[in-house]
Amino acid sequence: MPAGRVSSAKVFLFVRLSIAKSRGVSLLHWDFFHLAPAQGCQASMQMVCYSSPEAVQLKAYILHASLQQLSLRAHGNVDLLAAPEEQSTTSTIQEQLEIMQAELSQMRSDLTGLRQQMSRVPLHFSVGQYNILAGYLGNNMEPWFLYGVDMPNERRNAIIERHELQDSAGNYVNFGWPSYASGLLSEDEIHKVEQVHKEHFAWDRRKGKLVEVIQNLDVDLLSLVECDHYEDHFQPALTAMGYDSIWHQRPRSTSQDGCCIAWRRSCFELLASDVVEYADSYDRNVKKLVRDRIALLSLMRSRVTEDVICFVSTHLARNPEHVQRDSLRGRQIGQVIRGISDFVQKYHVEDVPCVLTGDLNATHFERLLGIASVAALLRQDASVHPFVFDCKDMPSRATSVTTARQMRLDAILHQGKYMDLVEACDLPVLSVKDPIPNDRHPSDHVPIKATFRLRTKLEITQQSALEWYLRLAERGSFHALSAQELRDAFTLYNHSGSGFITAGRVREAIASVMGTTVAGPEEMDRVLAKLPPSDMDLPTFVDAFKKATVHMGMPGMEDIRATFEFFDTNENGFLELCEMQAMFRECSPVAVPDDEIERLFHQINSAHDGQISMEEYTQHITKVW
């Protein structure tokens, strides 16, 4: 029987120890893989991989252990005189041990140098998002699935109506399967629905495939939403794949799922985490906020470059086909944006890049961000994270295809100022004729993946300098610039470090920063005409940017204009007081008293005609921003 085992770098060594009696004393014999001592040592050394310091260290450990065995003495006070062949083996092992120790020292030095080189290279990392279809929600008997039978819209709507029918006391009239389908589906169809459930929806059939999908996704940061069975299934599976993870359950008492964030432990470490529980409404009967969905927030630090990233996983309100619920989803986005702002301020990392992933359950992601930003910006005391104005989306095909819908619901959103999207996943082409889950896809969503590259400090500053020029040239409004970013941009233009940019050298500075192909002579003349003829200092530089912003409008203005139309419910081109009150009631991250909304309404309505025009609306938001 093996008496010991050593393992490292996927190399396993079994050592067999035995005790034999000879000339009245106990002798300790050892062999490696049932070979003689010298042969065993040689065979073992040949199997050790030299690809890592850990492997070399293992080899040195084996030699050192062998040396110790050769120096053992018999029990008691009797000295065991080693045979000549054993003395030769001892000398050989000692020499090999010294060589291995030197190799190990060199490899450690090489590894340190490699880490230093890698720390100077911009961080590349991959992100994945996957709605796994919770085990307790994977049910083909739900009206929105019913795979296996012909299901035109009229038939499905009739089943949904019976499924949701309640009596005067609020009890479901047709509770449980197949009561709400009886009379609408035949017995054979009911049996077919149940058969498809056993084949493609049952948890025991899906759970192993879900782990395979995650493993094949092969990402550094992972968001799993609608995730249940965390402790008994996903956490141990993720650990075995080299991930650490956190999970938080939804606050609704009947919900078993939640959001999970996992990170490859060789790439990232967790610095901090927090949870935002969305307040969807206020129940006056029980005098409590109604909370259902969440966002899981984390700060991740790269083990190589030490860059810090704010990584968020969320799952917004369901029924993406109901556009009216975008106001609720916009309210939830507003709350997570406010939560991100508070989170990074708490840990003094306000300038770290942010990546937000999740199932947004909407077909118009930009509208959600517009609703969230407006609800916050209309209040002077708003705390708005710049992610709202610098949010970039990763394009993809539909991520959820059932017999009832074919939609892109899952998203990986990132800050374009801080990172570049270098690769996006190529999703499979799905069809409602072969809906998911099926034998190839174990969820009603497919995962998405993106690879990013963090920008360097110089690249970020160059982008800020470019944004300053483009804003004055009325050619673009892509990023919101903070006071610090404007100072950095000014420093880039101010080559001499004098604190002033002379009028005669502005043209040269712009060409130096952006190249001669970005700005044409006529456009350059128009920009210079907006600047004072004398030397330009930092306050003048900032003031020119502010004036151009007021004239052009803030970043994301198209989305903000779209929110005006979204809340203009009577479609008369104006916002009345009742419509503005509805906007805050449905979308504001925090409760706002009606009298405060009324004061704000009259403040925005500069014409004092009882209705806010689009121009008044956008001017006020730009001013606040």
XYZ file of C-alpha atoms in Angstrom:
625
model
C 0.000 0.000 0.000
C 1.344 3.505 -0.733
C 2.422 5.204 2.447
C 2.624 8.778 1.139
C 1.741 11.000 -1.816
C 3.168 14.259 -3.127
C 1.434 16.226 -5.882
C 2.269 19.462 -7.712
C 1.870 20.825 -11.247
C -0.194 17.766 -12.238
C 2.727 15.421 -11.359
C 1.932 12.657 -8.876
C 4.592 10.577 -7.132
C 3.870 7.519 -5.014
C 6.534 6.332 -2.598
C 6.375 2.826 -1.085
C 8.087 2.335 2.240
C 8.787 -1.059 3.826
C 10.721 -2.376 6.811
C 12.749 -5.566 6.621
C 14.820 -7.429 9.199
C 18.526 -8.063 8.414
C 21.303 -9.119 10.734
C 19.128 -8.326 13.746
C 18.512 -4.679 12.875
C 15.635 -2.935 11.088
C 16.394 -1.698 7.566
C 14.240 0.955 5.830
C 13.781 0.329 2.131
C 12.077 2.670 -0.354
C 11.230 2.372 -4.004
C 9.614 4.635 -6.620
C 7.038 2.991 -8.837
C 8.283 -0.407 -7.659
C 11.799 0.206 -9.019
C 15.162 -0.171 -7.322
C 16.401 2.963 -5.499
C 18.713 4.333 -8.176
C 16.402 3.409 -11.058
C 13.416 4.734 -9.144
C 15.018 8.118 -8.581
C 16.046 8.394 -12.213
C 12.610 7.413 -13.549
C 10.905 9.853 -11.225
C 13.130 12.723 -12.261
C 12.373 12.136 -15.938
C 8.634 12.506 -15.242
C 8.912 15.912 -13.582
C 7.793 18.812 -15.799
C 10.209 21.743 -15.883
C 7.500 24.241 -16.968
C 7.082 25.829 -13.546
C 9.068 26.611 -10.397
C 6.613 24.416 -8.510
C 7.645 21.406 -10.608
C 11.340 22.047 -10.018
C 10.608 22.509 -6.351
C 8.856 19.116 -6.343
C 11.891 17.459 -7.900
C 14.161 19.054 -5.338
C 11.817 17.885 -2.598
C 11.990 14.292 -3.896
C 15.789 14.381 -3.970
C 15.924 15.891 -0.520
C 13.567 13.241 0.832
C 15.656 10.516 -0.766
C 18.772 11.961 0.823
C 17.083 11.912 4.198
C 16.082 8.287 3.734
C 19.646 7.283 2.897
C 20.872 8.891 6.137
C 18.411 7.049 8.371
C 19.778 4.925 11.147
C 18.381 1.759 12.561
C 16.187 1.771 15.647
C 17.975 2.094 18.983
C 21.665 2.983 19.206
C 22.914 0.661 16.446
C 24.440 2.566 13.532
C 23.719 1.292 10.072
C 26.729 1.381 7.819
C 25.619 2.271 4.288
C 26.710 -0.005 1.476
C 29.078 1.417 -1.194
C 26.293 1.569 -3.795
C 24.177 3.563 -1.322
C 27.040 6.024 -0.722
C 27.285 6.537 -4.489
C 23.540 7.111 -4.709
C 23.763 9.645 -1.877
C 26.466 11.621 -3.687
C 24.508 11.595 -6.956
C 21.327 12.764 -5.264
C 23.235 15.528 -3.450
C 24.591 16.833 -6.769
C 21.157 16.698 -8.404
C 19.632 18.507 -5.418
C 22.109 21.371 -5.766
C 21.371 21.638 -9.496
C 17.626 21.679 -8.837
C 17.969 24.370 -6.173
C 19.924 26.552 -8.612
C 17.316 25.983 -11.314
C 14.538 26.823 -8.898
C 16.246 30.058 -7.890
C 16.713 31.046 -11.546
C 13.105 30.254 -12.434
C 11.841 32.313 -9.523
C 13.953 35.211 -10.735
C 12.618 34.764 -14.280
C 9.059 34.642 -12.965
C 9.557 37.894 -11.045
C 10.881 39.558 -14.194
C 7.968 38.239 -16.245
C 5.481 39.575 -13.724
C 7.145 42.993 -13.872
C 6.922 43.001 -17.654
C 3.265 41.939 -17.616
C 2.412 44.667 -15.111
C 3.546 47.249 -17.675
C 1.241 45.850 -20.384
C -2.380 47.131 -20.445
C -4.681 44.635 -18.793
C -6.686 42.342 -21.082
C -9.553 40.467 -19.467
C -12.663 38.592 -20.545
C -16.197 38.932 -19.162
C -19.136 36.542 -19.390
C -22.854 36.892 -18.668
C -25.230 33.932 -18.383
C -28.836 33.560 -17.248
C -28.835 29.891 -16.258
C -32.642 29.458 -15.888
C -33.057 28.665 -12.197
C -33.791 25.080 -11.321
C -37.100 25.908 -9.653
C -38.152 28.098 -12.607
C -37.220 25.641 -15.349
C -40.724 24.360 -16.009
C -42.083 23.651 -19.477
C -45.612 23.696 -18.030
C -45.425 27.491 -17.580
C -47.568 29.360 -20.143
C -44.561 31.191 -21.610
C -42.940 27.854 -22.568
C -45.266 24.922 -23.437
C -42.789 23.430 -25.903
C -43.873 20.433 -27.938
C -47.330 21.613 -29.054
C -48.589 24.125 -31.574
C -49.003 27.432 -29.728
C -50.288 30.406 -31.748
C -50.568 33.721 -29.881
C -54.338 33.493 -29.428
C -54.069 30.097 -27.779
C -51.163 31.121 -25.545
C -52.930 34.310 -24.463
C -56.013 32.302 -23.494
C -53.870 29.992 -21.338
C -52.066 32.952 -19.753
C -55.407 34.587 -18.969
C -56.610 31.455 -17.182
C -53.237 31.079 -15.472
C -53.455 34.591 -13.974
C -57.189 34.584 -13.157
C -57.893 35.437 -9.497
C -61.055 35.574 -7.408
C -62.187 38.527 -5.311
C -59.963 37.394 -2.439
C -56.873 37.352 -4.653
C -56.630 33.569 -4.879
C -55.760 31.929 -8.179
C -58.784 30.203 -9.655
C -56.875 27.734 -11.812
C -53.988 26.920 -9.509
C -51.447 24.358 -10.664
C -50.794 22.384 -13.815
C -52.732 21.325 -15.850
C -55.845 23.080 -14.505
C -55.194 26.323 -16.415
C -54.610 24.357 -19.631
C -57.545 21.942 -19.333
C -59.943 22.360 -22.212
C -57.367 24.375 -24.153
C -54.874 21.539 -24.573
C -55.774 17.947 -25.354
C -54.648 15.068 -23.141
C -52.040 14.108 -25.744
C -50.733 17.675 -25.836
C -50.534 17.838 -22.039
C -48.528 14.604 -22.087
C -46.217 16.001 -24.794
C -45.532 19.158 -22.767
C -44.657 17.013 -19.755
C -42.377 14.804 -21.860
C -40.418 17.788 -23.201
C -40.075 19.033 -19.627
C -38.430 15.770 -18.559
C -36.054 15.861 -21.526
C -34.931 19.509 -21.543
C -36.157 21.383 -18.458
C -35.659 19.010 -15.525
C -32.829 20.187 -13.262
C -31.064 16.827 -13.154
C -30.854 16.855 -16.958
C -29.573 20.437 -17.154
C -27.226 20.982 -14.216
C -24.234 19.133 -15.645
C -24.607 20.794 -19.050
C -24.716 24.240 -17.416
C -21.318 23.609 -15.828
C -19.949 22.500 -19.221
C -21.213 25.726 -20.825
C -19.541 27.817 -18.121
C -16.285 25.921 -18.510
C -16.311 26.345 -22.294
C -17.100 30.050 -21.907
C -13.619 30.411 -20.333
C -13.795 33.953 -18.923
C -11.937 35.830 -16.193
C -15.008 37.565 -14.709
C -18.415 35.883 -14.787
C -21.961 36.974 -13.987
C -24.571 34.280 -13.377
C -28.129 35.512 -12.922
C -31.309 33.685 -11.988
C -28.871 31.436 -10.159
C -30.093 28.975 -7.540
C -28.435 25.750 -6.293
C -25.391 27.898 -5.538
C -24.068 26.149 -2.441
C -24.807 22.581 -3.522
C -23.893 22.859 -7.212
C -22.413 26.019 -8.704
C -20.026 27.040 -5.925
C -18.187 23.679 -5.785
C -18.182 23.436 -9.590
C -16.733 26.950 -9.929
C -14.125 26.218 -7.263
C -13.019 23.106 -9.149
C -12.654 25.209 -12.315
C -10.348 27.700 -10.580
C -12.898 30.359 -9.649
C -13.782 32.062 -6.393
C -17.336 33.396 -6.176
C -19.977 35.299 -4.212
C -23.772 35.032 -4.402
C -26.745 36.925 -3.030
C -30.371 35.830 -3.011
C -33.277 37.973 -4.154
C -35.178 39.532 -1.244
C -38.632 38.258 -2.245
C -39.572 35.449 0.125
C -40.794 33.102 -2.625
C -37.656 33.526 -4.760
C -34.818 31.039 -4.458
C -32.482 32.507 -7.058
C -30.077 35.435 -7.054
C -26.988 36.890 -8.688
C -23.541 35.292 -8.630
C -20.167 36.842 -9.462
C -17.203 34.533 -10.081
C -13.602 35.428 -10.852
C -10.633 33.364 -11.925
C -8.541 33.325 -8.791
C -5.271 33.308 -10.743
C -6.257 36.606 -12.422
C -8.283 38.619 -9.899
C -8.886 39.050 -6.204
C -11.979 40.472 -4.512
C -11.459 43.746 -2.630
C -15.049 44.514 -1.619
C -18.667 43.697 -2.451
C -22.119 45.100 -1.793
C -25.752 44.526 -2.735
C -28.425 46.907 -4.029
C -31.953 45.683 -3.338
C -34.267 47.498 -5.726
C -37.191 49.292 -4.133
C -39.878 48.759 -6.775
C -42.862 50.309 -5.008
C -44.381 51.098 -1.626
C -47.100 48.851 -0.202
C -49.346 51.125 1.843
C -51.203 48.183 3.365
C -48.146 46.802 5.129
C -46.228 50.102 5.057
C -43.155 48.520 3.509
C -41.151 48.906 0.339
C -41.694 46.110 -2.166
C -38.298 44.623 -3.047
C -37.760 41.832 -5.539
C -34.640 42.168 -7.702
C -31.015 42.962 -6.854
C -27.657 44.076 -8.177
C -24.459 42.494 -6.855
C -21.508 44.927 -6.829
C -17.823 44.051 -6.557
C -14.371 45.601 -6.722
C -11.881 43.324 -8.452
C -8.114 43.839 -8.507
C -5.858 42.271 -11.118
C -3.184 40.088 -9.532
C -0.727 41.089 -12.270
C -1.283 44.784 -13.039
C -3.152 45.703 -9.809
C -5.771 47.563 -11.857
C -9.124 47.772 -10.069
C -12.462 47.220 -11.836
C -16.003 47.716 -10.557
C -17.906 44.653 -11.786
C -21.696 44.461 -11.427
C -24.221 41.671 -11.986
C -27.957 42.342 -12.081
C -31.325 40.972 -13.215
C -34.064 43.509 -13.921
C -37.857 43.205 -13.833
C -39.333 40.560 -16.115
C -41.670 40.718 -19.145
C -39.446 42.519 -21.687
C -42.314 42.481 -24.180
C -44.158 44.992 -21.971
C -42.544 48.318 -22.883
C -44.560 50.033 -20.142
C -42.415 48.216 -17.588
C -39.335 50.042 -18.908
C -40.171 52.779 -16.402
C -39.729 50.245 -13.589
C -36.564 48.869 -15.157
C -35.309 52.438 -15.602
C -36.000 53.009 -11.900
C -33.961 49.897 -11.082
C -31.088 51.028 -13.300
C -31.235 54.413 -11.577
C -30.884 52.707 -8.214
C -27.926 50.593 -9.282
C -26.178 53.640 -10.798
C -26.661 55.487 -7.512
C -25.473 52.347 -5.696
C -22.317 52.189 -7.830
C -21.606 55.850 -7.088
C -21.939 55.307 -3.331
C -19.950 52.060 -3.513
C -16.877 53.494 -5.244
C -16.950 56.607 -3.060
C -17.020 54.453 0.070
C -13.789 52.741 -0.972
C -12.215 55.890 -2.516
C -11.963 54.458 -6.027
C -14.181 56.909 -7.918
C -12.062 56.746 -11.079
C -12.037 52.977 -11.630
C -13.707 51.614 -14.787
C -17.097 49.978 -14.447
C -18.566 46.937 -16.224
C -22.269 46.199 -15.747
C -23.588 42.800 -16.823
C -26.920 41.087 -16.517
C -30.292 40.187 -17.913
C -31.821 43.632 -18.437
C -35.129 42.195 -19.689
C -35.486 45.060 -22.169
C -35.114 45.508 -25.900
C -33.942 49.153 -25.694
C -31.017 49.371 -23.268
C -30.282 53.028 -24.082
C -33.800 54.052 -23.056
C -33.258 52.519 -19.614
C -30.084 54.557 -19.127
C -31.846 57.687 -20.340
C -34.724 57.187 -17.903
C -32.299 56.552 -15.046
C -30.165 59.606 -15.776
C -33.115 61.976 -16.192
C -34.770 60.900 -12.940
C -31.518 61.664 -11.128
C -30.422 64.778 -13.041
C -33.720 66.599 -12.617
C -32.822 66.859 -8.943
C -30.022 69.253 -8.005
C -28.661 66.917 -5.310
C -28.358 63.980 -7.684
C -25.460 61.574 -7.348
C -24.894 60.274 -10.859
C -22.006 57.979 -11.747
C -20.361 58.910 -15.083
C -21.133 55.398 -16.298
C -24.573 56.743 -17.299
C -23.038 59.118 -19.841
C -20.155 56.917 -20.947
C -21.906 53.592 -21.367
C -20.995 51.420 -24.332
C -22.856 48.297 -25.331
C -21.450 45.067 -26.753
C -23.498 44.132 -29.847
C -24.815 40.600 -30.143
C -27.585 38.497 -31.633
C -30.700 37.449 -29.719
C -29.758 35.855 -26.396
C -33.130 34.301 -25.560
C -35.226 32.382 -28.080
C -38.385 30.565 -27.053
C -41.609 29.793 -28.882
C -42.987 33.050 -27.470
C -40.084 35.459 -28.050
C -36.776 36.055 -29.841
C -34.989 38.884 -28.052
C -31.622 40.247 -27.027
C -31.991 40.565 -23.261
C -28.496 39.994 -21.865
C -25.917 42.751 -21.921
C -22.311 43.570 -21.106
C -22.068 47.351 -20.719
C -18.741 49.113 -20.183
C -17.200 52.567 -19.917
C -15.708 53.493 -23.269
C -13.455 56.102 -21.714
C -11.469 53.530 -19.777
C -11.456 50.436 -21.971
C -11.644 49.158 -25.522
C -13.761 46.247 -26.659
C -11.282 44.027 -28.504
C -13.408 40.931 -29.068
C -17.086 39.972 -28.841
C -18.521 36.491 -28.789
C -20.147 34.995 -31.852
C -23.512 33.713 -30.652
C -25.227 30.742 -32.266
C -28.055 31.457 -34.683
C -31.215 30.380 -32.864
C -34.725 29.873 -34.183
C -38.179 29.755 -32.622
C -38.582 26.489 -34.520
C -35.925 24.975 -32.256
C -36.371 26.940 -29.014
C -34.097 26.711 -25.984
C -33.536 24.973 -23.670
C -32.919 21.954 -25.864
C -30.385 19.149 -26.085
C -27.566 21.620 -26.938
C -28.472 24.631 -24.796
C -29.472 23.940 -21.143
C -31.062 27.364 -20.486
C -33.566 29.631 -22.184
C -30.663 32.088 -22.594
C -27.270 31.642 -24.250
C -24.182 33.152 -22.606
C -22.380 36.172 -24.008
C -18.686 36.993 -23.757
C -16.529 40.062 -24.352
C -12.802 40.765 -24.080
C -11.582 44.204 -23.036
C -8.311 46.082 -22.914
C -7.840 48.795 -20.317
C -6.522 52.063 -21.672
C -3.368 53.640 -20.317
C -3.390 56.945 -18.452
C -1.957 58.697 -21.509
C -4.608 57.217 -23.802
C -7.377 58.381 -21.458
C -5.889 61.885 -21.347
C -5.560 61.978 -25.140
C -9.225 60.999 -25.413
C -10.148 63.858 -23.042
C -8.125 66.304 -25.135
C -9.834 65.038 -28.279
C -13.263 65.398 -26.634
C -12.473 69.019 -25.715
C -11.673 69.841 -29.325
C -14.621 67.934 -30.808
C -17.000 69.656 -28.404
C -15.791 73.073 -29.540
C -15.905 71.953 -33.163
C -19.551 70.865 -32.638
C -18.584 67.524 -34.102
C -19.237 65.131 -31.280
C -20.317 64.668 -27.708
C -19.124 61.269 -26.655
C -17.882 61.475 -23.078
C -18.585 63.468 -19.963
C -15.371 65.088 -18.714
C -14.703 65.600 -15.041
C -12.781 68.575 -13.664
C -9.676 66.408 -13.294
C -9.920 65.149 -16.861
C -10.171 68.719 -18.135
C -7.050 69.599 -16.131
C -5.236 66.602 -17.621
C -6.313 67.598 -21.130
C -5.074 71.150 -20.565
C -1.698 69.822 -19.418
C -1.430 67.804 -22.626
C -2.046 70.921 -24.737
C 0.281 73.029 -22.580
C 3.589 71.700 -23.921
C 5.770 74.268 -22.222
C 4.272 73.733 -18.777
C 3.858 77.490 -18.378
C 0.191 77.257 -17.403
C -0.873 79.076 -20.576
C -1.654 78.093 -24.135
C -0.827 80.939 -26.470
C -3.316 81.697 -29.217
C -0.619 81.250 -31.828
C 0.222 77.746 -30.636
C -3.275 76.344 -30.135
C -3.290 75.078 -33.719
C 0.067 73.383 -33.224
C -1.047 71.868 -29.909
C -4.233 70.417 -31.389
C -2.363 68.938 -34.353
C 0.261 67.529 -31.989
C -2.319 65.829 -29.793
C -4.647 64.490 -32.475
C -2.624 64.441 -35.671
C -2.992 66.564 -38.779
C -5.814 64.481 -40.270
C -8.354 65.073 -37.484
C -8.895 68.808 -37.863
C -9.145 70.603 -41.215
C -7.984 74.230 -41.625
C -11.490 75.700 -41.853
C -12.725 73.798 -38.803
C -9.616 74.807 -36.884
C -10.303 78.449 -37.685
C -13.858 78.125 -36.326
C -12.583 76.605 -33.089
C -9.888 79.283 -32.667
C -12.504 81.996 -33.199
C -14.257 80.784 -30.023
C -11.117 81.274 -27.935
C -9.714 84.538 -26.585
C -6.906 86.094 -28.658
C -4.690 86.349 -25.587
C -3.065 83.475 -23.741
C -5.516 80.815 -22.525
C -5.225 79.564 -18.963
C -6.981 76.583 -17.365
C -10.169 78.457 -16.286
C -10.575 79.812 -19.829
C -9.963 76.342 -21.253
C -12.671 74.870 -18.980
C -15.106 77.712 -19.634
C -14.830 77.206 -23.399
C -15.750 73.548 -22.909
C -18.754 74.410 -20.705
C -20.120 76.910 -23.223
C -19.761 74.406 -26.053
C -21.556 71.784 -23.948
C -24.497 74.105 -23.265
C -24.673 74.884 -26.954
C -24.375 71.264 -28.155
C -26.035 69.445 -25.322
C -24.642 66.945 -22.874
C -23.512 63.419 -23.805
C -26.375 60.962 -24.191
C -28.810 63.734 -25.134
C -30.556 61.555 -27.726
C -31.495 59.066 -25.026
C -32.634 61.872 -22.742
C -34.841 63.322 -25.485
C -36.310 59.847 -25.932
C -37.326 59.818 -22.258
C -39.239 63.078 -22.808
C -41.294 61.335 -25.463
C -41.650 58.233 -23.266
C -43.272 60.218 -20.437
C -45.290 62.496 -22.733
C -48.190 60.070 -22.422
C -50.754 62.309 -24.150
C -48.253 62.896 -27.004
C -48.857 66.631 -27.222
C -45.143 67.508 -27.291
C -45.094 68.896 -23.735
C -44.772 67.577 -20.185
C -47.591 68.540 -17.818
C -47.230 68.485 -14.038
C -49.104 65.173 -13.740
C -46.766 63.553 -16.279
C -43.708 64.792 -14.413
C -45.111 63.490 -11.130
C -45.636 60.113 -12.789
C -42.037 60.202 -14.029
C -40.662 60.599 -10.502
C -43.157 58.190 -8.974
C -42.220 55.416 -11.404
C -38.532 56.040 -12.055
C -36.809 58.048 -9.343
C -34.254 56.004 -7.357
C -35.545 57.739 -4.201
C -38.969 59.033 -3.174
C -39.592 62.699 -4.004
C -42.460 64.630 -2.319
C -45.108 66.054 -4.645
C -44.516 69.632 -3.460
C -40.825 69.326 -4.376
C -41.758 68.015 -7.823
C -44.136 70.946 -8.291
C -41.422 73.474 -7.360
C -39.034 71.795 -9.787
C -41.699 71.826 -12.514
C -42.152 75.608 -12.237
C -38.373 76.090 -12.119
C -37.909 74.227 -15.412
C -40.954 75.859 -17.028
C -39.237 79.179 -17.751
C -42.108 80.298 -20.019
C -44.544 79.911 -17.083
C -47.215 78.480 -19.374
C -47.942 75.343 -17.316
C -46.180 72.913 -19.622
C -42.514 72.036 -20.172
C -41.250 72.086 -23.726
C -38.476 69.853 -25.054
C -36.151 72.880 -25.181
C -36.820 73.808 -21.540
C -36.368 70.182 -20.532
C -32.988 69.694 -22.242
C -31.653 73.105 -21.184
C -32.372 72.382 -17.529
C -30.747 68.950 -17.635
C -27.666 70.329 -19.386
C -27.394 73.098 -16.802
C -27.640 70.672 -13.889
C -25.149 68.303 -15.504
